[in-house]
JSON list of C-alpha atoms in Angstrom, two decimals:
[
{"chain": "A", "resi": 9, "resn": "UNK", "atom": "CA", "xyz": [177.42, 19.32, 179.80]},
{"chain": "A", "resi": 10, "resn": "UNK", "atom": "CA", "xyz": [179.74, 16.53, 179.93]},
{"chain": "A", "resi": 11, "resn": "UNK", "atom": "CA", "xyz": [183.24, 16.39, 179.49]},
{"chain": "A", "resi": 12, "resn": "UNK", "atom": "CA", "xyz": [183.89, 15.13, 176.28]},
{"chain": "A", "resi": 13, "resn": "UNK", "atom": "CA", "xyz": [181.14, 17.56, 175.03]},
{"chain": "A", "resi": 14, "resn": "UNK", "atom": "CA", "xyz": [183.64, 20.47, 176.90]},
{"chain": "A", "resi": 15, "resn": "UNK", "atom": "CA", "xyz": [186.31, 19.23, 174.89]},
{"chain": "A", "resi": 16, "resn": "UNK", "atom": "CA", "xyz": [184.72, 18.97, 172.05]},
{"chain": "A", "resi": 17, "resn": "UNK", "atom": "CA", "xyz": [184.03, 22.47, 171.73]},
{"chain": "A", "resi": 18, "resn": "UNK", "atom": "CA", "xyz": [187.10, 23.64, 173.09]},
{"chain": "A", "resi": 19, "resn": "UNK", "atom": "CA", "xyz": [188.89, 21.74, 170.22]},
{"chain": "A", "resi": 20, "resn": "UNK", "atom": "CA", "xyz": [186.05, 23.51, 167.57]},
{"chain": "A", "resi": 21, "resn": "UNK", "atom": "CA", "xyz": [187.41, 26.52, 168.42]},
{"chain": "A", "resi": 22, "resn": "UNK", "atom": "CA", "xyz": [190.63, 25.70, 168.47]},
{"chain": "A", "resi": 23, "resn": "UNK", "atom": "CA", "xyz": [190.16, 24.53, 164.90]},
{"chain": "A", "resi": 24, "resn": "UNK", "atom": "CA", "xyz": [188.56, 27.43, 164.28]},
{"chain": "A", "resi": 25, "resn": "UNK", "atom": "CA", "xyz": [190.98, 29.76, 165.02]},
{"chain": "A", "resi": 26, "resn": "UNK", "atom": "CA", "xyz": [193.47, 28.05, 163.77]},
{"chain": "A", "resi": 27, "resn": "UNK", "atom": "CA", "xyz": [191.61, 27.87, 160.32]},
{"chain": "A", "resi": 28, "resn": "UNK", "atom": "CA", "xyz": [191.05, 31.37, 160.28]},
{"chain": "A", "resi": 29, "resn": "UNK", "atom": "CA", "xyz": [194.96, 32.12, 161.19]},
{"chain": "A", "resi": 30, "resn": "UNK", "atom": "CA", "xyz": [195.89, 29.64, 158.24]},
{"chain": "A", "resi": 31, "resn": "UNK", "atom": "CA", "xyz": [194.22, 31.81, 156.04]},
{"chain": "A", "resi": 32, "resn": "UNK", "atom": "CA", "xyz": [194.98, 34.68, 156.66]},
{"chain": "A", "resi": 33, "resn": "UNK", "atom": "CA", "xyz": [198.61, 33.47, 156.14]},
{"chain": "A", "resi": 34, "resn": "UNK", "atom": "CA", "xyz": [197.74, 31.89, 153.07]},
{"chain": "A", "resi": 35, "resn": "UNK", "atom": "CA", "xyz": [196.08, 35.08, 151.76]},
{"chain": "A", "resi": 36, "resn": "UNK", "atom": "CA", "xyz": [198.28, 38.13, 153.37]},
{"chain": "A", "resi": 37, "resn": "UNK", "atom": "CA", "xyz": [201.63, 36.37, 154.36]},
{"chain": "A", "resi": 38, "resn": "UNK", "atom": "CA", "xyz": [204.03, 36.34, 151.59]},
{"chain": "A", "resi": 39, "resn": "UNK", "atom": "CA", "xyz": [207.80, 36.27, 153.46]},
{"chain": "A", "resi": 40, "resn": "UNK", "atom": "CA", "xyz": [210.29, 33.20, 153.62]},
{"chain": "A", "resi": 41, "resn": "UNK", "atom": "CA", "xyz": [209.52, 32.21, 156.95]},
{"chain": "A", "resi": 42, "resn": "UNK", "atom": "CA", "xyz": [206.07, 32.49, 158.01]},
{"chain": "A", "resi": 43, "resn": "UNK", "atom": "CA", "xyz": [204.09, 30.92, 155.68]},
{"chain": "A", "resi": 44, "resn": "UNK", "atom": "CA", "xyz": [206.69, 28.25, 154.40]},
{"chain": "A", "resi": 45, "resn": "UNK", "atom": "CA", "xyz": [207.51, 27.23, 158.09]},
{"chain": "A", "resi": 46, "resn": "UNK", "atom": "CA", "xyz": [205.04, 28.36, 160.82]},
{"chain": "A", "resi": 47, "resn": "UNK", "atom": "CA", "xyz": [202.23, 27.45, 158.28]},
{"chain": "A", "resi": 48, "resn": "UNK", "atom": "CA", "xyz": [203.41, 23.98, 157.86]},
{"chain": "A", "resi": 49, "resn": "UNK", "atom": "CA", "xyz": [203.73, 23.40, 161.48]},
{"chain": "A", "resi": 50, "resn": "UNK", "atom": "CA", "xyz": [200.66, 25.11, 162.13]},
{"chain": "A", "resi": 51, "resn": "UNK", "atom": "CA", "xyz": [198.49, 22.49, 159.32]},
{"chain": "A", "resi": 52, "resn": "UNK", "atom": "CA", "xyz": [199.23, 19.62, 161.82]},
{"chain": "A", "resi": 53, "resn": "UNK", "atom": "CA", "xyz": [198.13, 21.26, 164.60]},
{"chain": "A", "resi": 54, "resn": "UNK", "atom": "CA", "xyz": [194.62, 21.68, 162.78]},
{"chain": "A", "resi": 55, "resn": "UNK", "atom": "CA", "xyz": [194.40, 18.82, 161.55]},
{"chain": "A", "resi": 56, "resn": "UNK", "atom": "CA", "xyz": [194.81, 17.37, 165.11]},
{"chain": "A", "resi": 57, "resn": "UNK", "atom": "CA", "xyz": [191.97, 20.01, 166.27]},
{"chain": "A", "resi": 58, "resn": "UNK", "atom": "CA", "xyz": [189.97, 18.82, 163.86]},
{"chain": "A", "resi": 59, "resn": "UNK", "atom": "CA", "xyz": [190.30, 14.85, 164.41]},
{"chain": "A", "resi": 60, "resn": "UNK", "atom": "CA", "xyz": [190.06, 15.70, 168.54]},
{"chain": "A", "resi": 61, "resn": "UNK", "atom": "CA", "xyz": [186.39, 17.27, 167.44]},
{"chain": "A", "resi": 62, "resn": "UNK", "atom": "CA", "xyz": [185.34, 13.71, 166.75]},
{"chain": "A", "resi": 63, "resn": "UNK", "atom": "CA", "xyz": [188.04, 11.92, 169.40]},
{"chain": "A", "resi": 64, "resn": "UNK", "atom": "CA", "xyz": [187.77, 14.01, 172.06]},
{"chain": "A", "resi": 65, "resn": "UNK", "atom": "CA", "xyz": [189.25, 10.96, 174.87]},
{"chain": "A", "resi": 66, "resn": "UNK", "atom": "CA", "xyz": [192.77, 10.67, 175.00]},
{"chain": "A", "resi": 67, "resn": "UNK", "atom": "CA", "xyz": [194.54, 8.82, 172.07]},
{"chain": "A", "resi": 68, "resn": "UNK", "atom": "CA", "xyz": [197.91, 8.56, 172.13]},
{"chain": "A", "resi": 69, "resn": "UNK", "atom": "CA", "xyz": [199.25, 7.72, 169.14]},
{"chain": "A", "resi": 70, "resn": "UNK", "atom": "CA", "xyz": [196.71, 10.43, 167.09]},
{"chain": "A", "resi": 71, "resn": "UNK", "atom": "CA", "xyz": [199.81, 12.89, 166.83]},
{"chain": "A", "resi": 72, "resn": "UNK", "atom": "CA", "xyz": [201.59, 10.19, 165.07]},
{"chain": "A", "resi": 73, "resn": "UNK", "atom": "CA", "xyz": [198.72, 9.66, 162.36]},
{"chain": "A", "resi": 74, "resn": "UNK", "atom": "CA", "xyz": [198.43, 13.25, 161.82]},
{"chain": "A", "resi": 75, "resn": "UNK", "atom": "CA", "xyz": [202.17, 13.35, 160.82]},
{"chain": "A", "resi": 76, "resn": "UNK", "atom": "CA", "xyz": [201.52, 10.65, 158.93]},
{"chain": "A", "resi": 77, "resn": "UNK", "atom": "CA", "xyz": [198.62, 11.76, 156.91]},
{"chain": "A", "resi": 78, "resn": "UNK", "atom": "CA", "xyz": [200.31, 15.28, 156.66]},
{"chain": "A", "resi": 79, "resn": "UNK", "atom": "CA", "xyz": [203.59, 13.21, 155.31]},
{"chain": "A", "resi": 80, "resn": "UNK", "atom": "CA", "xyz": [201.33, 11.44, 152.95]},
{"chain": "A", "resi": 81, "resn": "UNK", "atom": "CA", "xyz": [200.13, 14.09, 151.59]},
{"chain": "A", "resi": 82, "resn": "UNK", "atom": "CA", "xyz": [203.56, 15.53, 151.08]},
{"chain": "A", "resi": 83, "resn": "UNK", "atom": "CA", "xyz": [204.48, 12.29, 149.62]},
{"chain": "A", "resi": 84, "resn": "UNK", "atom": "CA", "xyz": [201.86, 12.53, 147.61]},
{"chain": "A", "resi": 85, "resn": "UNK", "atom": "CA", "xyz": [202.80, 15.98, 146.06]},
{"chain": "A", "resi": 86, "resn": "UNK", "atom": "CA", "xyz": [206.15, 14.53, 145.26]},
{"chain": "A", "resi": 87, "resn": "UNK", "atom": "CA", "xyz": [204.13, 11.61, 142.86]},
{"chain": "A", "resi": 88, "resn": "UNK", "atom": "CA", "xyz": [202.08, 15.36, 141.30]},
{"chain": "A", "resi": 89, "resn": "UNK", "atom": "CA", "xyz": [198.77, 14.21, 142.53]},
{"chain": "A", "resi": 90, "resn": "UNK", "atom": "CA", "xyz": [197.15, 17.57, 141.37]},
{"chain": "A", "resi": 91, "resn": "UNK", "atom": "CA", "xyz": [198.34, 16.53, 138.15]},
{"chain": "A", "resi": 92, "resn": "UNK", "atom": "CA", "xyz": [197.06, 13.61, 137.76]},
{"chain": "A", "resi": 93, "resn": "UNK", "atom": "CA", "xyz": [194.07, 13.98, 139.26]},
{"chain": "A", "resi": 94, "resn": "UNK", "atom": "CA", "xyz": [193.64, 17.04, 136.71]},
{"chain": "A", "resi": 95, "resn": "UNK", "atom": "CA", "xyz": [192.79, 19.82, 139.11]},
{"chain": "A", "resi": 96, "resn": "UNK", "atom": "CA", "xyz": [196.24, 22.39, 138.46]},
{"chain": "A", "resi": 97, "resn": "UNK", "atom": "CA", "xyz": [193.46, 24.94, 137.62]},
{"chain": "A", "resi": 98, "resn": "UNK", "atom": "CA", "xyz": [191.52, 24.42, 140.21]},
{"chain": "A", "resi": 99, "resn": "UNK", "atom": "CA", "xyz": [193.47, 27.44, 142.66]},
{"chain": "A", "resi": 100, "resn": "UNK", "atom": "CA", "xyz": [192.02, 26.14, 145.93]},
{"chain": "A", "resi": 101, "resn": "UNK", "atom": "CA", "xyz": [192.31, 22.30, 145.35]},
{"chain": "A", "resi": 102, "resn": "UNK", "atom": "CA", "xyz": [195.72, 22.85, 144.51]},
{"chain": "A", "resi": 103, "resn": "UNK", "atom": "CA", "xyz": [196.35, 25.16, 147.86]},
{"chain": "A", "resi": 104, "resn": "UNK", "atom": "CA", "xyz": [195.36, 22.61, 149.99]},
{"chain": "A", "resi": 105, "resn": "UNK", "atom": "CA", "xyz": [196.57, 19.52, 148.49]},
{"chain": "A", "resi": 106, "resn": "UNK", "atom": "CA", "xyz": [199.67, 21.43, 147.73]},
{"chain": "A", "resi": 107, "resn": "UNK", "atom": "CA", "xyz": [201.46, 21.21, 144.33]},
{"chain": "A", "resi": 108, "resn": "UNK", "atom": "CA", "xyz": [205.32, 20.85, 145.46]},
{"chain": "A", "resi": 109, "resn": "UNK", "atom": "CA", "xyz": [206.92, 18.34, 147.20]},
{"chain": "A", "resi": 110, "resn": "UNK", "atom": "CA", "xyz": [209.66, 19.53, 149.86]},
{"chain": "A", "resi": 111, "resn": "UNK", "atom": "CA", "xyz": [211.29, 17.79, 152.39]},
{"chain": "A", "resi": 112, "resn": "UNK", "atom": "CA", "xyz": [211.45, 20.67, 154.45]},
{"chain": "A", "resi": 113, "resn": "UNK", "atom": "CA", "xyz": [207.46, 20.21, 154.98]},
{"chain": "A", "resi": 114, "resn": "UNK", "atom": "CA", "xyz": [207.66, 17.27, 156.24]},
{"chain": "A", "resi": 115, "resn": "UNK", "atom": "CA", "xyz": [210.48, 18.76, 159.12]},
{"chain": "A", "resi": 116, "resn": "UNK", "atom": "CA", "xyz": [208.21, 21.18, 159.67]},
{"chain": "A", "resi": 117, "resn": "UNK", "atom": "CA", "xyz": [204.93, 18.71, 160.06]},
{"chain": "A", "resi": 118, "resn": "UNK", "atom": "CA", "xyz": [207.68, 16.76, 162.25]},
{"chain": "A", "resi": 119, "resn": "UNK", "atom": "CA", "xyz": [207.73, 20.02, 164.77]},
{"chain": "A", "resi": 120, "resn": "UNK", "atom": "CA", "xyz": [204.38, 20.69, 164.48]},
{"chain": "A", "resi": 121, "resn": "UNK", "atom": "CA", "xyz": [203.88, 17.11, 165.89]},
{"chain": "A", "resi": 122, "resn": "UNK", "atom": "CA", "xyz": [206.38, 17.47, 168.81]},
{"chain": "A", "resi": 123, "resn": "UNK", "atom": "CA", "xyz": [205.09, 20.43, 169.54]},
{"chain": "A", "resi": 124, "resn": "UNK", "atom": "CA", "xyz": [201.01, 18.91, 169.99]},
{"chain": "A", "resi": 125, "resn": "UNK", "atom": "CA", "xyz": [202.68, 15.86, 171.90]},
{"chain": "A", "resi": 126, "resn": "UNK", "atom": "CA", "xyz": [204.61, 18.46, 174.70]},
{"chain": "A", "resi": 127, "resn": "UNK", "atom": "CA", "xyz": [201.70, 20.46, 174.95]},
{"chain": "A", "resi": 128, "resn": "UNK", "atom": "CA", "xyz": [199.31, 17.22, 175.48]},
{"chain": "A", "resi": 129, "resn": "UNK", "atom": "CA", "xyz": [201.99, 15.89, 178.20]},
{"chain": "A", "resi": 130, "resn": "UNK", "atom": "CA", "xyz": [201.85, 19.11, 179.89]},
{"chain": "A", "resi": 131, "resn": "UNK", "atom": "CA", "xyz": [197.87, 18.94, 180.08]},
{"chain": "A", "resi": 132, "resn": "UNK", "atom": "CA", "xyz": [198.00, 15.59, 181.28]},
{"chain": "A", "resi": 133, "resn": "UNK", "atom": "CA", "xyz": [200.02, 16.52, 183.87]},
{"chain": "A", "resi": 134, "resn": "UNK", "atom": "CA", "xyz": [197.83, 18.88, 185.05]},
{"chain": "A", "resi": 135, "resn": "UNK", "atom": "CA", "xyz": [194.15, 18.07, 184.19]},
{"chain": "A", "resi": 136, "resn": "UNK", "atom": "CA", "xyz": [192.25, 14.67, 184.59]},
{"chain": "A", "resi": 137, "resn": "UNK", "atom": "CA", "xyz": [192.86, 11.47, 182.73]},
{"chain": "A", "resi": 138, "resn": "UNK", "atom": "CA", "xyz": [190.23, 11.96, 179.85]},
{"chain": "A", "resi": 139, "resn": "UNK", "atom": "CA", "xyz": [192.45, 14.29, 177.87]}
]
C-alpha cells in the first residue's frame, strides 16, 4: 500500500470519527459551551479530514480554504440562505447549513484552523515530507 493510500485512510477515519462525535453533539449536547464552541471548532477540523481524503500530499494553504469555506458559509447564514433557498423546514438542511449568523463562529472556525495548522507543523516535524 502506498503512502498516500495510508493517508488516505487514516484521514477516512479521522473523518469518521469526527462525524460521528459531531453528532452525537448535535443530537445529545445541549450546554453553552460544547456544542456552540467545541462543535464549531470541531466542523473545520472535518471538513479538513474530509478534503485530505481526496488531497492526501501536503497542501499548505488547505487550512486557510477550509476557514474560508466555513466563513462563507457563516457569511452566508448572515444573508438567510435557508431562507431563501426555501428549506427552514427542512430540519437537517437547516442543521448543517446553519440558520444564524454569529461572529463568534467564525472565532471559533478561526481556532479550529490554528489548531489543524500546529498539529500539521508538529507532524511535519516528525514524519516525512509527503504530509
Amino acid at each position: 500500500m502506498t503512502k498516500r493510500n495510508q493517508l488516505r485512510i487514516k484521514y477516512i477515519f479521522a473523518f469518521g470519527l469526527l462525524l460521528l462525535v459531531e453528532v452525537m453533539i448535535a443530537l445529545y449536547v445541549h450546554d453553552a459551551f460544547v456544542r456552540p464552541y467545541v462543535g464549531d471548532m470541531l466542523v473545520v477540523i472535518l471538513v479538513y479530514s474530509f478534503a485530505r481524503i481526496f488531497i492526501p500530499e501536503r497542501c499548505r494553504l488547505l487550512p486557510l480554504y477550509v476557514f474560508l469555506f466555513a466563513a462563507g458559509v457563516e457569511v452566508l447564514q448572515y444573508f438567510k440562505l435557508v431562507h431563501v433557498l426555501g428549506l427552514e423546514h427542512n430540519r437537517f438542511l437547516r442543521i448543517v447549513l446553519g440558520s444564524v449568523f454569529d461572529i463568534k463562529d467564525i472565532v471559533c472556525y478561526g481556532v479550529g484552523v490554528i489548531l489543524l495548522e500546529v498539529y500539521e507543523r508538529a507532524k511535519r516535524r516528525n514524519k516525512n515530507p509527503l504530509q
